[in-house]
Amino acid sequence: TIFDGASLTKPVVTATTALSLVESGVITLSDELRRHVPSLDGYRRGDVRLLELLTHSSGFQPYSFAESWESPNDVLAGLRNRSILEAEPGSRNEYSCLNFVHLAEALRGATDRSLGELAERHVFGPAGMETSRLGPLEDVSNVAATYDHEYRDRILRGAVHDPLGWAMNGQSGNAGLFTTVDDLAAFARAYLAADGTLLSPGTVERLQDDWVPDLDTRHSLGWRLADGTYPAPNWSRVGLGHTGYTGTSLWLDHARDRFAVLLTNQVYDGKDTGLIRFRERFHAMVAAGRFD
């Protein structure tokens, strides 16, 4: 079954692609946005470095979809209006999809390729992710349905649930990935192997570091780091992972050479599914090696 991965797109597609391009010398973490997005020259957000986008320390506000919208153009207009900095870059860390929307734009500018093309070249192909792609999908026969209760008010199958991902045809960088358990397992194995299939051993080792040690949340490059309570108390502190709004989760534990993949479509019926409580128990069981 194929699931809408939602924010798993951030680490799996956008961050991994960015790090691959860093390794090849196309970009650097210290590059400012304006270098790859010339239209931002003269704007304050053009000063933001790619490192700050990857660690959610840019100063961008969280993206809210509180206003009503009826078309992709409405969403994109809201994006333009809300792409402002509320804090100095590097001064705080606050999760915002705007970081990865701007990062994806920088990657397109640096390579003159779409995010989908970059994902195939730097992620899906090398990791052996045979089914994964960025939506929308044409063949939806094996896709788990979601439901947009807030805006489109209809069942979605193969359409990106996230409004930005939908408005930008799966190319937004913050969402848009459709994937399977098998594909994410292949991705996780390639990451844990650290043999150069996806990224160099040195890059994978550095991903286990806290890149914003002076800020509130332990964060790596595109990944959240385990902190002693999250994703479960018994998870190694060098573990890194991410969750997705649709009910997805991917965590890697280099210390135990173990990973956890959880894909659901909890947004289908709009009810409290108890997923957060289940997810913590699931991660605790994986960390403990209990698979029965």
PDB file of C-alpha atoms in Angstrom:
ATOM      1  CA  THR A   1       0.000   0.000   0.000  1.00  0.00           C
ATOM      2  CA  ILE A   2       1.189   3.506  -0.867  1.00  0.00           C
ATOM      3  CA  PHE A   3       0.792   6.221   1.776  1.00  0.00           C
ATOM      4  CA  ASP A   4       0.964   9.994   1.744  1.00  0.00           C
ATOM      5  CA  GLY A   5       4.165  10.544   3.745  1.00  0.00           C
ATOM      6  CA  ALA A   6       3.424  14.208   4.515  1.00  0.00           C
ATOM      7  CA  SER A   7       6.377  15.743   6.404  1.00  0.00           C
ATOM      8  CA  LEU A   8       8.549  12.663   5.951  1.00  0.00           C
ATOM      9  CA  THR A   9       9.251  14.464   2.679  1.00  0.00           C
ATOM     10  CA  LYS A  10      11.445  16.894   4.610  1.00  0.00           C
ATOM     11  CA  PRO A  11      14.197  14.479   5.720  1.00  0.00           C
ATOM     12  CA  VAL A  12      13.767  11.727   3.139  1.00  0.00           C
ATOM     13  CA  VAL A  13      13.593  13.855  -0.004  1.00  0.00           C
ATOM     14  CA  THR A  14      14.554  17.475   0.568  1.00  0.00           C
ATOM     15  CA  ALA A  15      17.237  17.178   3.252  1.00  0.00           C
ATOM     16  CA  THR A  16      18.857  14.077   1.753  1.00  0.00           C
ATOM     17  CA  THR A  17      18.967  15.735  -1.665  1.00  0.00           C
ATOM     18  CA  ALA A  18      20.458  18.888  -0.156  1.00  0.00           C
ATOM     19  CA  LEU A  19      23.167  16.926   1.663  1.00  0.00           C
ATOM     20  CA  SER A  20      24.000  14.983  -1.493  1.00  0.00           C
ATOM     21  CA  LEU A  21      24.414  18.289  -3.337  1.00  0.00           C
ATOM     22  CA  VAL A  22      26.640  19.565  -0.518  1.00  0.00           C
ATOM     23  CA  GLU A  23      28.840  16.493  -0.935  1.00  0.00           C
ATOM     24  CA  SER A  24      29.146  17.113  -4.673  1.00  0.00           C
ATOM     25  CA  GLY A  25      30.010  20.779  -4.155  1.00  0.00           C
ATOM     26  CA  VAL A  26      26.911  22.199  -5.839  1.00  0.00           C
ATOM     27  CA  ILE A  27      25.822  24.024  -2.670  1.00  0.00           C
ATOM     28  CA  THR A  28      27.199  24.635   0.826  1.00  0.00           C
ATOM     29  CA  LEU A  29      25.384  24.813   4.144  1.00  0.00           C
ATOM     30  CA  SER A  30      26.570  28.398   4.581  1.00  0.00           C
ATOM     31  CA  ASP A  31      25.019  29.545   1.284  1.00  0.00           C
ATOM     32  CA  GLU A  32      22.449  32.294   1.681  1.00  0.00           C
ATOM     33  CA  LEU A  33      19.079  31.839   0.003  1.00  0.00           C
ATOM     34  CA  ARG A  34      19.674  34.755  -2.356  1.00  0.00           C
ATOM     35  CA  ARG A  35      22.601  32.921  -3.947  1.00  0.00           C
ATOM     36  CA  HIS A  36      20.278  30.314  -5.453  1.00  0.00           C
ATOM     37  CA  VAL A  37      17.043  32.331  -5.476  1.00  0.00           C
ATOM     38  CA  PRO A  38      18.024  35.691  -7.019  1.00  0.00           C
ATOM     39  CA  SER A  39      14.472  37.021  -6.649  1.00  0.00           C
ATOM     40  CA  LEU A  40      15.110  37.224  -2.888  1.00  0.00           C
ATOM     41  CA  ASP A  41      17.994  39.653  -3.316  1.00  0.00           C
ATOM     42  CA  GLY A  42      17.097  42.743  -1.312  1.00  0.00           C
ATOM     43  CA  TYR A  43      14.696  40.863   0.953  1.00  0.00           C
ATOM     44  CA  ARG A  44      15.579  40.063   4.551  1.00  0.00           C
ATOM     45  CA  ARG A  45      14.813  36.380   4.117  1.00  0.00           C
ATOM     46  CA  GLY A  46      17.449  36.245   1.392  1.00  0.00           C
ATOM     47  CA  ASP A  47      20.023  36.378   4.225  1.00  0.00           C
ATOM     48  CA  VAL A  48      18.878  33.027   5.635  1.00  0.00           C
ATOM     49  CA  ARG A  49      21.461  30.264   5.239  1.00  0.00           C
ATOM     50  CA  LEU A  50      20.607  26.769   4.043  1.00  0.00           C
ATOM     51  CA  LEU A  51      21.858  25.445   7.394  1.00  0.00           C
ATOM     52  CA  GLU A  52      19.198  27.493   9.173  1.00  0.00           C
ATOM     53  CA  LEU A  53      16.480  26.130   6.901  1.00  0.00           C
ATOM     54  CA  LEU A  54      17.556  22.536   7.582  1.00  0.00           C
ATOM     55  CA  THR A  55      17.530  23.072  11.362  1.00  0.00           C
ATOM     56  CA  HIS A  56      14.334  25.176  11.562  1.00  0.00           C
ATOM     57  CA  SER A  57      16.359  28.052  12.991  1.00  0.00           C
ATOM     58  CA  SER A  58      15.739  30.563  10.194  1.00  0.00           C
ATOM     59  CA  GLY A  59      13.243  32.736  12.062  1.00  0.00           C
ATOM     60  CA  PHE A  60      10.357  31.904   9.732  1.00  0.00           C
ATOM     61  CA  GLN A  61       6.995  31.749  11.460  1.00  0.00           C
ATOM     62  CA  PRO A  62       5.055  28.476  11.465  1.00  0.00           C
ATOM     63  CA  TYR A  63       2.870  28.280   8.395  1.00  0.00           C
ATOM     64  CA  SER A  64      -0.822  28.525   9.225  1.00  0.00           C
ATOM     65  CA  PHE A  65      -3.714  27.719   6.935  1.00  0.00           C
ATOM     66  CA  ALA A  66      -6.240  29.532   9.087  1.00  0.00           C
ATOM     67  CA  GLU A  67      -7.593  31.564   6.196  1.00  0.00           C
ATOM     68  CA  SER A  68      -9.942  29.925   3.743  1.00  0.00           C
ATOM     69  CA  TRP A  69      -8.838  29.084   0.249  1.00  0.00           C
ATOM     70  CA  GLU A  70     -10.373  27.494  -2.780  1.00  0.00           C
ATOM     71  CA  SER A  71      -7.521  27.099  -5.262  1.00  0.00           C
ATOM     72  CA  PRO A  72      -3.759  26.567  -5.456  1.00  0.00           C
ATOM     73  CA  ASN A  73      -3.379  30.284  -6.220  1.00  0.00           C
ATOM     74  CA  ASP A  74      -4.983  31.123  -2.865  1.00  0.00           C
ATOM     75  CA  VAL A  75      -2.464  28.910  -1.079  1.00  0.00           C
ATOM     76  CA  LEU A  76       0.484  30.416  -2.952  1.00  0.00           C
ATOM     77  CA  ALA A  77      -0.727  33.943  -2.197  1.00  0.00           C
ATOM     78  CA  GLY A  78      -0.859  33.017   1.480  1.00  0.00           C
ATOM     79  CA  LEU A  79       2.652  31.622   1.215  1.00  0.00           C
ATOM     80  CA  ARG A  80       3.972  34.896  -0.189  1.00  0.00           C
ATOM     81  CA  ASN A  81       2.216  36.922   2.501  1.00  0.00           C
ATOM     82  CA  ARG A  82       3.493  34.744   5.346  1.00  0.00           C
ATOM     83  CA  SER A  83       7.096  34.299   4.226  1.00  0.00           C
ATOM     84  CA  ILE A  84       8.448  36.784   6.748  1.00  0.00           C
ATOM     85  CA  LEU A  85      10.993  36.392   9.504  1.00  0.00           C
ATOM     86  CA  GLU A  86       9.767  36.724  13.076  1.00  0.00           C
ATOM     87  CA  ALA A  87      13.237  36.317  14.586  1.00  0.00           C
ATOM     88  CA  GLU A  88      16.861  36.772  13.621  1.00  0.00           C
ATOM     89  CA  PRO A  89      18.214  33.740  11.745  1.00  0.00           C
ATOM     90  CA  GLY A  90      19.954  31.377  14.146  1.00  0.00           C
ATOM     91  CA  SER A  91      18.405  32.911  17.280  1.00  0.00           C
ATOM     92  CA  ARG A  92      15.659  30.368  17.929  1.00  0.00           C
ATOM     93  CA  ASN A  93      14.285  27.192  16.528  1.00  0.00           C
ATOM     94  CA  GLU A  94      10.673  26.860  15.582  1.00  0.00           C
ATOM     95  CA  TYR A  95       9.264  24.229  13.281  1.00  0.00           C
ATOM     96  CA  SER A  96       7.945  25.721  10.059  1.00  0.00           C
ATOM     97  CA  CYS A  97       7.133  24.228   6.678  1.00  0.00           C
ATOM     98  CA  LEU A  98       8.356  27.490   5.172  1.00  0.00           C
ATOM     99  CA  ASN A  99      11.931  26.387   5.818  1.00  0.00           C
ATOM    100  CA  PHE A 100      11.626  23.441   3.472  1.00  0.00           C
ATOM    101  CA  VAL A 101       9.568  25.282   0.884  1.00  0.00           C
ATOM    102  CA  HIS A 102      12.426  27.775   0.595  1.00  0.00           C
ATOM    103  CA  LEU A 103      15.048  25.022   0.706  1.00  0.00           C
ATOM    104  CA  ALA A 104      13.359  23.234  -2.208  1.00  0.00           C
ATOM    105  CA  GLU A 105      13.331  26.508  -4.126  1.00  0.00           C
ATOM    106  CA  ALA A 106      17.069  26.888  -3.499  1.00  0.00           C
ATOM    107  CA  LEU A 107      17.740  23.343  -4.724  1.00  0.00           C
ATOM    108  CA  ARG A 108      15.815  24.018  -7.919  1.00  0.00           C
ATOM    109  CA  GLY A 109      17.734  27.253  -8.415  1.00  0.00           C
ATOM    110  CA  ALA A 110      21.106  25.601  -7.842  1.00  0.00           C
ATOM    111  CA  THR A 111      20.484  22.718 -10.246  1.00  0.00           C
ATOM    112  CA  ASP A 112      17.822  23.893 -12.704  1.00  0.00           C
ATOM    113  CA  ARG A 113      15.978  20.641 -11.989  1.00  0.00           C
ATOM    114  CA  SER A 114      12.623  19.931 -10.371  1.00  0.00           C
ATOM    115  CA  LEU A 115      12.527  18.441  -6.895  1.00  0.00           C
ATOM    116  CA  GLY A 116      11.035  15.281  -8.381  1.00  0.00           C
ATOM    117  CA  GLU A 117      13.998  14.890 -10.735  1.00  0.00           C
ATOM    118  CA  LEU A 118      16.432  15.534  -7.897  1.00  0.00           C
ATOM    119  CA  ALA A 119      14.668  13.025  -5.657  1.00  0.00           C
ATOM    120  CA  GLU A 120      14.915  10.302  -8.286  1.00  0.00           C
ATOM    121  CA  ARG A 121      18.607  10.997  -8.873  1.00  0.00           C
ATOM    122  CA  HIS A 122      19.758  11.460  -5.270  1.00  0.00           C
ATOM    123  CA  VAL A 123      17.286   9.424  -3.184  1.00  0.00           C
ATOM    124  CA  PHE A 124      14.861   7.026  -4.841  1.00  0.00           C
ATOM    125  CA  GLY A 125      17.289   5.551  -7.358  1.00  0.00           C
ATOM    126  CA  PRO A 126      20.312   5.079  -5.074  1.00  0.00           C
ATOM    127  CA  ALA A 127      18.228   3.690  -2.192  1.00  0.00           C
ATOM    128  CA  GLY A 128      16.230   1.307  -4.380  1.00  0.00           C
ATOM    129  CA  MET A 129      12.897   2.963  -3.571  1.00  0.00           C
ATOM    130  CA  GLU A 130      11.006   1.499  -6.517  1.00  0.00           C
ATOM    131  CA  THR A 131       7.519   2.807  -5.756  1.00  0.00           C
ATOM    132  CA  SER A 132       8.157   6.182  -4.126  1.00  0.00           C
ATOM    133  CA  ARG A 133       7.541   9.408  -5.998  1.00  0.00           C
ATOM    134  CA  LEU A 134       6.233  12.903  -5.449  1.00  0.00           C
ATOM    135  CA  GLY A 135       2.502  13.344  -5.977  1.00  0.00           C
ATOM    136  CA  PRO A 136       0.028  13.778  -7.394  1.00  0.00           C
ATOM    137  CA  LEU A 137      -0.228  10.156  -8.508  1.00  0.00           C
ATOM    138  CA  GLU A 138      -2.013   8.984 -11.635  1.00  0.00           C
ATOM    139  CA  ASP A 139      -2.437   5.340 -10.614  1.00  0.00           C
ATOM    140  CA  VAL A 140      -4.262   5.421  -7.276  1.00  0.00           C
ATOM    141  CA  SER A 141      -5.402   1.788  -7.173  1.00  0.00           C
ATOM    142  CA  ASN A 142      -3.107   0.947  -4.253  1.00  0.00           C
ATOM    143  CA  VAL A 143      -3.057   4.283  -2.422  1.00  0.00           C
ATOM    144  CA  ALA A 144      -4.399   4.691   1.116  1.00  0.00           C
ATOM    145  CA  ALA A 145      -7.070   7.382   1.146  1.00  0.00           C
ATOM    146  CA  THR A 146      -6.926  10.513   3.265  1.00  0.00           C
ATOM    147  CA  TYR A 147      -9.621  13.120   3.809  1.00  0.00           C
ATOM    148  CA  ASP A 148      -9.277  16.886   3.804  1.00  0.00           C
ATOM    149  CA  HIS A 149     -11.834  17.952   6.417  1.00  0.00           C
ATOM    150  CA  GLU A 150     -10.802  21.612   6.536  1.00  0.00           C
ATOM    151  CA  TYR A 151     -10.660  22.897   2.975  1.00  0.00           C
ATOM    152  CA  ARG A 152     -11.400  20.559   0.087  1.00  0.00           C
ATOM    153  CA  ASP A 153     -13.919  18.539   2.130  1.00  0.00           C
ATOM    154  CA  ARG A 154     -13.449  15.362   0.165  1.00  0.00           C
ATOM    155  CA  ILE A 155     -11.621  12.057   0.073  1.00  0.00           C
ATOM    156  CA  LEU A 156      -8.122  12.316  -1.366  1.00  0.00           C
ATOM    157  CA  ARG A 157      -6.428   9.412  -3.082  1.00  0.00           C
ATOM    158  CA  GLY A 158      -3.108  10.189  -4.735  1.00  0.00           C
ATOM    159  CA  ALA A 159      -3.573  13.937  -4.183  1.00  0.00           C
ATOM    160  CA  VAL A 160      -1.212  15.540  -1.672  1.00  0.00           C
ATOM    161  CA  HIS A 161      -3.017  16.164   1.620  1.00  0.00           C
ATOM    162  CA  ASP A 162      -0.835  19.106   2.647  1.00  0.00           C
ATOM    163  CA  PRO A 163      -2.132  22.377   1.136  1.00  0.00           C
ATOM    164  CA  LEU A 164       1.302  23.626   0.074  1.00  0.00           C
ATOM    165  CA  GLY A 165       2.216  20.265  -1.420  1.00  0.00           C
ATOM    166  CA  TRP A 166      -1.106  20.201  -3.263  1.00  0.00           C
ATOM    167  CA  ALA A 167      -0.772  23.766  -4.546  1.00  0.00           C
ATOM    168  CA  MET A 168       2.791  23.166  -5.764  1.00  0.00           C
ATOM    169  CA  ASN A 169       2.089  19.782  -7.416  1.00  0.00           C
ATOM    170  CA  GLY A 170       4.132  17.825  -4.894  1.00  0.00           C
ATOM    171  CA  GLN A 171       7.227  19.993  -5.418  1.00  0.00           C
ATOM    172  CA  SER A 172       6.998  22.106  -2.240  1.00  0.00           C
ATOM    173  CA  GLY A 173       9.713  20.288  -0.282  1.00  0.00           C
ATOM    174  CA  ASN A 174       7.746  20.140   2.968  1.00  0.00           C
ATOM    175  CA  ALA A 175       5.319  17.423   1.802  1.00  0.00           C
ATOM    176  CA  GLY A 176       4.396  15.522  -1.352  1.00  0.00           C
ATOM    177  CA  LEU A 177       6.130  12.164  -0.889  1.00  0.00           C
ATOM    178  CA  PHE A 178       4.086   9.026  -1.547  1.00  0.00           C
ATOM    179  CA  THR A 179       5.844   5.921  -0.322  1.00  0.00           C
ATOM    180  CA  THR A 180       5.574   2.405   1.099  1.00  0.00           C
ATOM    181  CA  VAL A 181       6.900   0.539   4.119  1.00  0.00           C
ATOM    182  CA  ASP A 182       9.265  -1.442   1.895  1.00  0.00           C
ATOM    183  CA  ASP A 183      10.678   1.687   0.284  1.00  0.00           C
ATOM    184  CA  LEU A 184      11.246   3.465   3.595  1.00  0.00           C
ATOM    185  CA  ALA A 185      12.872   0.312   4.950  1.00  0.00           C
ATOM    186  CA  ALA A 186      15.230   0.350   1.950  1.00  0.00           C
ATOM    187  CA  PHE A 187      15.950   4.023   2.609  1.00  0.00           C
ATOM    188  CA  ALA A 188      16.612   3.358   6.308  1.00  0.00           C
ATOM    189  CA  ARG A 189      18.957   0.465   5.546  1.00  0.00           C
ATOM    190  CA  ALA A 190      20.910   2.636   3.105  1.00  0.00           C
ATOM    191  CA  TYR A 191      21.205   5.374   5.723  1.00  0.00           C
ATOM    192  CA  LEU A 192      22.299   3.008   8.476  1.00  0.00           C
ATOM    193  CA  ALA A 193      24.807   1.281   6.189  1.00  0.00           C
ATOM    194  CA  ALA A 194      26.577   4.631   5.708  1.00  0.00           C
ATOM    195  CA  ASP A 195      28.472   3.138   2.782  1.00  0.00           C
ATOM    196  CA  GLY A 196      28.053   5.972   0.313  1.00  0.00           C
ATOM    197  CA  THR A 197      24.912   4.597  -1.298  1.00  0.00           C
ATOM    198  CA  LEU A 198      23.017   7.698  -0.224  1.00  0.00           C
ATOM    199  CA  LEU A 199      25.512   9.807   1.693  1.00  0.00           C
ATOM    200  CA  SER A 200      29.133   9.473   2.719  1.00  0.00           C
ATOM    201  CA  PRO A 201      30.020   7.877   6.079  1.00  0.00           C
ATOM    202  CA  GLY A 202      31.237  11.263   7.318  1.00  0.00           C
ATOM    203  CA  THR A 203      27.954  12.990   6.513  1.00  0.00           C
ATOM    204  CA  VAL A 204      25.905  10.253   8.170  1.00  0.00           C
ATOM    205  CA  GLU A 205      28.078  10.487  11.285  1.00  0.00           C
ATOM    206  CA  ARG A 206      27.626  14.260  11.455  1.00  0.00           C
ATOM    207  CA  LEU A 207      23.857  13.832  11.213  1.00  0.00           C
ATOM    208  CA  GLN A 208      23.934  12.331  14.699  1.00  0.00           C
ATOM    209  CA  ASP A 209      25.140  15.671  16.100  1.00  0.00           C
ATOM    210  CA  ASP A 210      22.943  18.424  17.499  1.00  0.00           C
ATOM    211  CA  TRP A 211      23.463  21.255  15.017  1.00  0.00           C
ATOM    212  CA  VAL A 212      21.700  23.852  17.196  1.00  0.00           C
ATOM    213  CA  PRO A 213      23.054  23.042  20.689  1.00  0.00           C
ATOM    214  CA  ASP A 214      22.271  26.525  22.023  1.00  0.00           C
ATOM    215  CA  LEU A 215      18.596  26.342  21.052  1.00  0.00           C
ATOM    216  CA  ASP A 216      15.615  24.566  22.605  1.00  0.00           C
ATOM    217  CA  THR A 217      15.110  21.471  20.461  1.00  0.00           C
ATOM    218  CA  ARG A 218      17.816  18.965  19.553  1.00  0.00           C
ATOM    219  CA  HIS A 219      17.931  19.094  15.776  1.00  0.00           C
ATOM    220  CA  SER A 220      20.095  17.679  13.028  1.00  0.00           C
ATOM    221  CA  LEU A 221      20.054  18.560   9.339  1.00  0.00           C
ATOM    222  CA  GLY A 222      16.469  17.893   8.339  1.00  0.00           C
ATOM    223  CA  TRP A 223      15.950  15.447  11.193  1.00  0.00           C
ATOM    224  CA  ARG A 224      14.854  15.735  14.791  1.00  0.00           C
ATOM    225  CA  LEU A 225      17.169  14.049  17.292  1.00  0.00           C
ATOM    226  CA  ALA A 226      15.931  11.797  20.083  1.00  0.00           C
ATOM    227  CA  ASP A 227      15.990  13.614  23.425  1.00  0.00           C
ATOM    228  CA  GLY A 228      15.463  10.994  26.111  1.00  0.00           C
ATOM    229  CA  THR A 229      11.667  11.146  25.968  1.00  0.00           C
ATOM    230  CA  TYR A 230      10.915  11.393  22.249  1.00  0.00           C
ATOM    231  CA  PRO A 231      10.195   9.276  20.225  1.00  0.00           C
ATOM    232  CA  ALA A 232      10.324   6.981  23.290  1.00  0.00           C
ATOM    233  CA  PRO A 233      12.347   7.067  26.525  1.00  0.00           C
ATOM    234  CA  ASN A 234      14.483   4.069  25.548  1.00  0.00           C
ATOM    235  CA  TRP A 235      15.489   5.424  22.143  1.00  0.00           C
ATOM    236  CA  SER A 236      19.196   6.171  21.667  1.00  0.00           C
ATOM    237  CA  ARG A 237      20.103   9.871  21.809  1.00  0.00           C
ATOM    238  CA  VAL A 238      21.914   9.549  18.482  1.00  0.00           C
ATOM    239  CA  GLY A 239      18.618   8.427  16.952  1.00  0.00           C
ATOM    240  CA  LEU A 240      17.100  10.692  14.329  1.00  0.00           C
ATOM    241  CA  GLY A 241      13.665  10.750  12.834  1.00  0.00           C
ATOM    242  CA  HIS A 242      10.573  12.621  11.751  1.00  0.00           C
ATOM    243  CA  THR A 243       6.805  12.304  11.764  1.00  0.00           C
ATOM    244  CA  GLY A 244       4.137  13.277   9.244  1.00  0.00           C
ATOM    245  CA  TYR A 245       0.734  14.879   9.780  1.00  0.00           C
ATOM    246  CA  THR A 246      -1.088  12.118   7.914  1.00  0.00           C
ATOM    247  CA  GLY A 247       0.039   9.580  10.537  1.00  0.00           C
ATOM    248  CA  THR A 248       3.523   8.597   9.432  1.00  0.00           C
ATOM    249  CA  SER A 249       6.830   8.161  11.243  1.00  0.00           C
ATOM    250  CA  LEU A 250      10.404   7.167  10.432  1.00  0.00           C
ATOM    251  CA  TRP A 251      13.139   6.826  13.067  1.00  0.00           C
ATOM    252  CA  LEU A 252      16.700   5.553  12.721  1.00  0.00           C
ATOM    253  CA  ASP A 253      18.945   4.399  15.577  1.00  0.00           C
ATOM    254  CA  HIS A 254      22.585   4.147  14.564  1.00  0.00           C
ATOM    255  CA  ALA A 255      23.654   2.955  18.022  1.00  0.00           C
ATOM    256  CA  ARG A 256      21.432  -0.129  17.762  1.00  0.00           C
ATOM    257  CA  ASP A 257      21.498  -0.429  13.952  1.00  0.00           C
ATOM    258  CA  ARG A 258      17.712  -0.381  14.041  1.00  0.00           C
ATOM    259  CA  PHE A 259      14.913   1.586  12.425  1.00  0.00           C
ATOM    260  CA  ALA A 260      11.176   2.064  12.832  1.00  0.00           C
ATOM    261  CA  VAL A 261       8.736   2.752   9.992  1.00  0.00           C
ATOM    262  CA  LEU A 262       5.091   3.492  10.724  1.00  0.00           C
ATOM    263  CA  LEU A 263       2.649   4.442   7.968  1.00  0.00           C
ATOM    264  CA  THR A 264      -1.031   5.148   8.624  1.00  0.00           C
ATOM    265  CA  ASN A 265      -3.765   7.338   7.168  1.00  0.00           C
ATOM    266  CA  GLN A 266      -5.050   8.646  10.491  1.00  0.00           C
ATOM    267  CA  VAL A 267      -6.464  11.801   8.872  1.00  0.00           C
ATOM    268  CA  TYR A 268      -9.082   9.790   6.998  1.00  0.00           C
ATOM    269  CA  ASP A 269     -12.061  10.029   9.369  1.00  0.00           C
ATOM    270  CA  GLY A 270     -11.096  13.060  11.447  1.00  0.00           C
ATOM    271  CA  LYS A 271     -11.460  11.236  14.769  1.00  0.00           C
ATOM    272  CA  ASP A 272      -8.943  10.886  17.584  1.00  0.00           C
ATOM    273  CA  THR A 273      -7.234   7.650  16.626  1.00  0.00           C
ATOM    274  CA  GLY A 274      -4.911   7.537  19.636  1.00  0.00           C
ATOM    275  CA  LEU A 275      -1.995   7.470  17.215  1.00  0.00           C
ATOM    276  CA  ILE A 276       0.349   9.565  19.374  1.00  0.00           C
ATOM    277  CA  ARG A 277       0.039   7.125  22.272  1.00  0.00           C
ATOM    278  CA  PHE A 278       0.354   4.120  19.981  1.00  0.00           C
ATOM    279  CA  ARG A 279       3.353   5.636  18.207  1.00  0.00           C
ATOM    280  CA  GLU A 280       5.310   6.010  21.449  1.00  0.00           C
ATOM    281  CA  ARG A 281       4.585   2.393  22.400  1.00  0.00           C
ATOM    282  CA  PHE A 282       5.557   1.252  18.913  1.00  0.00           C
ATOM    283  CA  HIS A 283       8.877   3.094  19.019  1.00  0.00           C
ATOM    284  CA  ALA A 284       9.586   1.783  22.522  1.00  0.00           C
ATOM    285  CA  MET A 285       8.987  -1.786  21.339  1.00  0.00           C
ATOM    286  CA  VAL A 286      11.317  -1.338  18.372  1.00  0.00           C
ATOM    287  CA  ALA A 287      14.030   0.146  20.588  1.00  0.00           C
ATOM    288  CA  ALA A 288      13.679  -2.797  22.964  1.00  0.00           C
ATOM    289  CA  GLY A 289      13.854  -5.315  20.118  1.00  0.00           C
ATOM    290  CA  ARG A 290      10.317  -6.578  20.723  1.00  0.00           C
ATOM    291  CA  PHE A 291       8.757  -7.386  17.371  1.00  0.00           C
ATOM    292  CA  ASP A 292       6.135  -9.980  18.373  1.00  0.00           C
TER     293      ASP A 292
END
